[in-house]
Coordinates of C-alpha atoms in Angstrom, one line a residue:
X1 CA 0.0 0.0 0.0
X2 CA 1.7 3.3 -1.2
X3 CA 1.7 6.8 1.1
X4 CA -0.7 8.3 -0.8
X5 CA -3.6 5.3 0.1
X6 CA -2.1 5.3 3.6
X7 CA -2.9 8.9 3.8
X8 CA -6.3 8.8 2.3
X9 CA -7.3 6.0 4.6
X10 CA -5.8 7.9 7.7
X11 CA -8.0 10.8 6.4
X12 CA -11.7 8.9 5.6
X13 CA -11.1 7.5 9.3
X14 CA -10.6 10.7 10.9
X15 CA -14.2 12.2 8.9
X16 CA -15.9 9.0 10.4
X17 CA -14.5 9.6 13.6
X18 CA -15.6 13.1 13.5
X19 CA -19.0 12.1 12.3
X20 CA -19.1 9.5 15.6
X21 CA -18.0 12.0 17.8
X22 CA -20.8 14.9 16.6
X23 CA -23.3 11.6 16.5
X24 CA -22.6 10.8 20.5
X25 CA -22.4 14.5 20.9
X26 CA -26.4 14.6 19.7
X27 CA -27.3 11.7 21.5
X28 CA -26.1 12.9 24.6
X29 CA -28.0 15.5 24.4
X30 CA -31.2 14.7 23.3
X31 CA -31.4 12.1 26.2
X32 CA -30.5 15.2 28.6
X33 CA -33.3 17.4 27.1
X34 CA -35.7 14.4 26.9
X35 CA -34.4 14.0 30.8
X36 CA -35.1 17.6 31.6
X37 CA -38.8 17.4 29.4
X38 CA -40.1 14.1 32.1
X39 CA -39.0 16.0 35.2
X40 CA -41.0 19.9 34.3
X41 CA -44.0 17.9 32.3
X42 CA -44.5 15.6 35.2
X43 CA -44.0 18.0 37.8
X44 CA -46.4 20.6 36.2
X45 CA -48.5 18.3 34.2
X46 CA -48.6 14.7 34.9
X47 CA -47.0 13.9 31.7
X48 CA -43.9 12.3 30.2
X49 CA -42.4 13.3 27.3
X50 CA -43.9 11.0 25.4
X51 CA -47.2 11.6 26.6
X52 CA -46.4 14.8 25.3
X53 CA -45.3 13.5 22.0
X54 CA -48.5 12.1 21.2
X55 CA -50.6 14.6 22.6
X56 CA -48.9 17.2 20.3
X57 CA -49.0 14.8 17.2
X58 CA -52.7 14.3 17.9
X59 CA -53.2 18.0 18.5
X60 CA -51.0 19.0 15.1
X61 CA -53.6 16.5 12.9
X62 CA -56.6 18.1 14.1
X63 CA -57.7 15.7 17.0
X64 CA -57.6 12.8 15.7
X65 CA -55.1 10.1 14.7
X66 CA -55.3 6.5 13.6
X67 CA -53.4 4.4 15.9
X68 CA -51.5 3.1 13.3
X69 CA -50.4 6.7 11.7
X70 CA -49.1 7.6 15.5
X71 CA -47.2 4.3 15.5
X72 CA -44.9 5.6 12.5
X73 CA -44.5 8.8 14.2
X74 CA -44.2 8.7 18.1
X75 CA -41.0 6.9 18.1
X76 CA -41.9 4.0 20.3
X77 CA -42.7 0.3 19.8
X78 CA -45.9 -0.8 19.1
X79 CA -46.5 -2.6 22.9
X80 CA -45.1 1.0 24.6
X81 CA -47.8 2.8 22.4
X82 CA -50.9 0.8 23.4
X83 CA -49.5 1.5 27.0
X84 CA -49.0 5.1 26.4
X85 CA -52.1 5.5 24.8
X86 CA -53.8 3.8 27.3
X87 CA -52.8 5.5 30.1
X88 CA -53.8 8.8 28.4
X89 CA -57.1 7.0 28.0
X90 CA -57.2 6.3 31.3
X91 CA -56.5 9.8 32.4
X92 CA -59.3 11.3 29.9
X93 CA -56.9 12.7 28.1
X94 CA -57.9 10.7 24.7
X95 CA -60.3 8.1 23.7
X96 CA -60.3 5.1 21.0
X97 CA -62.6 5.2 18.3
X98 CA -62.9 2.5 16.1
X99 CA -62.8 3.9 12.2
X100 CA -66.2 3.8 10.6
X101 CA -64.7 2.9 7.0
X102 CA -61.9 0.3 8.2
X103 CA -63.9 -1.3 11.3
X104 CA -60.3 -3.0 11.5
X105 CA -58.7 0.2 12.3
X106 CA -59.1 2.0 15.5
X107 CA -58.4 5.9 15.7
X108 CA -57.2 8.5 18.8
X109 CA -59.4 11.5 19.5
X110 CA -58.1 13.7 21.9
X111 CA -60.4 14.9 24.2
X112 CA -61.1 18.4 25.1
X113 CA -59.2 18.0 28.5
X114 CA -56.6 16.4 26.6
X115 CA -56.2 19.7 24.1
X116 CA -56.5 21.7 27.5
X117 CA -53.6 19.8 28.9
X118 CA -51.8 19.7 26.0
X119 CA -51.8 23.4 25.5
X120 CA -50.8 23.9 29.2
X121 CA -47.6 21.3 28.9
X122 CA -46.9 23.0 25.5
X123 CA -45.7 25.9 27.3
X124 CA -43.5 24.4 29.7
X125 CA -41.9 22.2 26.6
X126 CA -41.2 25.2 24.6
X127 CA -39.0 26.6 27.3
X128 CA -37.4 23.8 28.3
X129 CA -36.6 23.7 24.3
X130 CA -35.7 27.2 24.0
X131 CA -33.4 27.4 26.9
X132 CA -31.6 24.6 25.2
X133 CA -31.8 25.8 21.9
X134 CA -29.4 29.0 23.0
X135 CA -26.3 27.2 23.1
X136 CA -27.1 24.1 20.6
X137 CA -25.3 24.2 17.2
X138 CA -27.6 22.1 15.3
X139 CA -30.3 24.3 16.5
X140 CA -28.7 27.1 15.5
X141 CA -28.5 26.1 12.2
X142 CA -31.9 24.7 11.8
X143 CA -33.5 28.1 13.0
X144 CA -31.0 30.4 10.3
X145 CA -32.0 28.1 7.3
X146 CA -35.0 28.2 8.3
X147 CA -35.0 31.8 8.4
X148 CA -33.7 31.7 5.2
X149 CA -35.9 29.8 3.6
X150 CA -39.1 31.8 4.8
X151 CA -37.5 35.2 3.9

């Protein structure tokens, strides 16, 4: 192997390093935010993060979401949804409706104390979020393009 493969090996294994290190970077913290988000929206709301999560996605379609459209989206296994879900249920939060063209399918609806709660716990999320958001790089670049592209 001559210098010049050495060298371009050497190279492509410090970008992947670099692309590790930014990758464990993230991780770290979005499990630190997502840490932060269980303590203020259980302590203020009686909600996880998750709870959250689904509440929003629900709120964000209009109300209502098939069960199996939240599935793709809420970034949880299918067993942790139906637990999820049916804690929420069990809190009023959100109730099962079973779809009237696909008697198969079964659909979320939040309920109006769920939208009320929702809207409550959205404001303790956002500044959790913002607070972070000030010194996050990725952030930071997400708002300016953004920006960019809206202007």
């Amino acid at each position: 192997m001559g210098a010049q493969t050495r060298g371009t090996i050497a190279a492509e294994s410090a970008e992947v390093d670099e692309l590790a290190e930014g990758w464990q970077q993230l991780v770290r913290r979005f499990h630190r935010i997502t840490c932060q988000l269980d303590r203020a929206l259980s302590a203020a709301h009686g909600l996880t993060s998750s709870e959250f999560t689904v509440l929003e996605q629900m709120y964000q379609a209009g109300g209502s979401v098939r069960m199996s459209e939240l599935a793709q989206t809420a970034c949880v296994t299918q067993s942790a949804l139906s637990r999820l879900v049916g804690r929420l249920h069990d809190d009023g939060l959100l109730r099962r409706k079973t779809c009237d063209a696909d008697r198969r399918s079964v659909s979320a609806e939040l309920t109006p104390a769920g939208k009320r709660r929702y809207l409550q716990a959205r404001e303790t999320q956002r500044k959790i979020l913002q607070t972070e958001a000030d010194d996050c790089p990725v952030t930071t670049a997400m708002l300016r393009d953004g920006n960019r592209a809206a202007g």
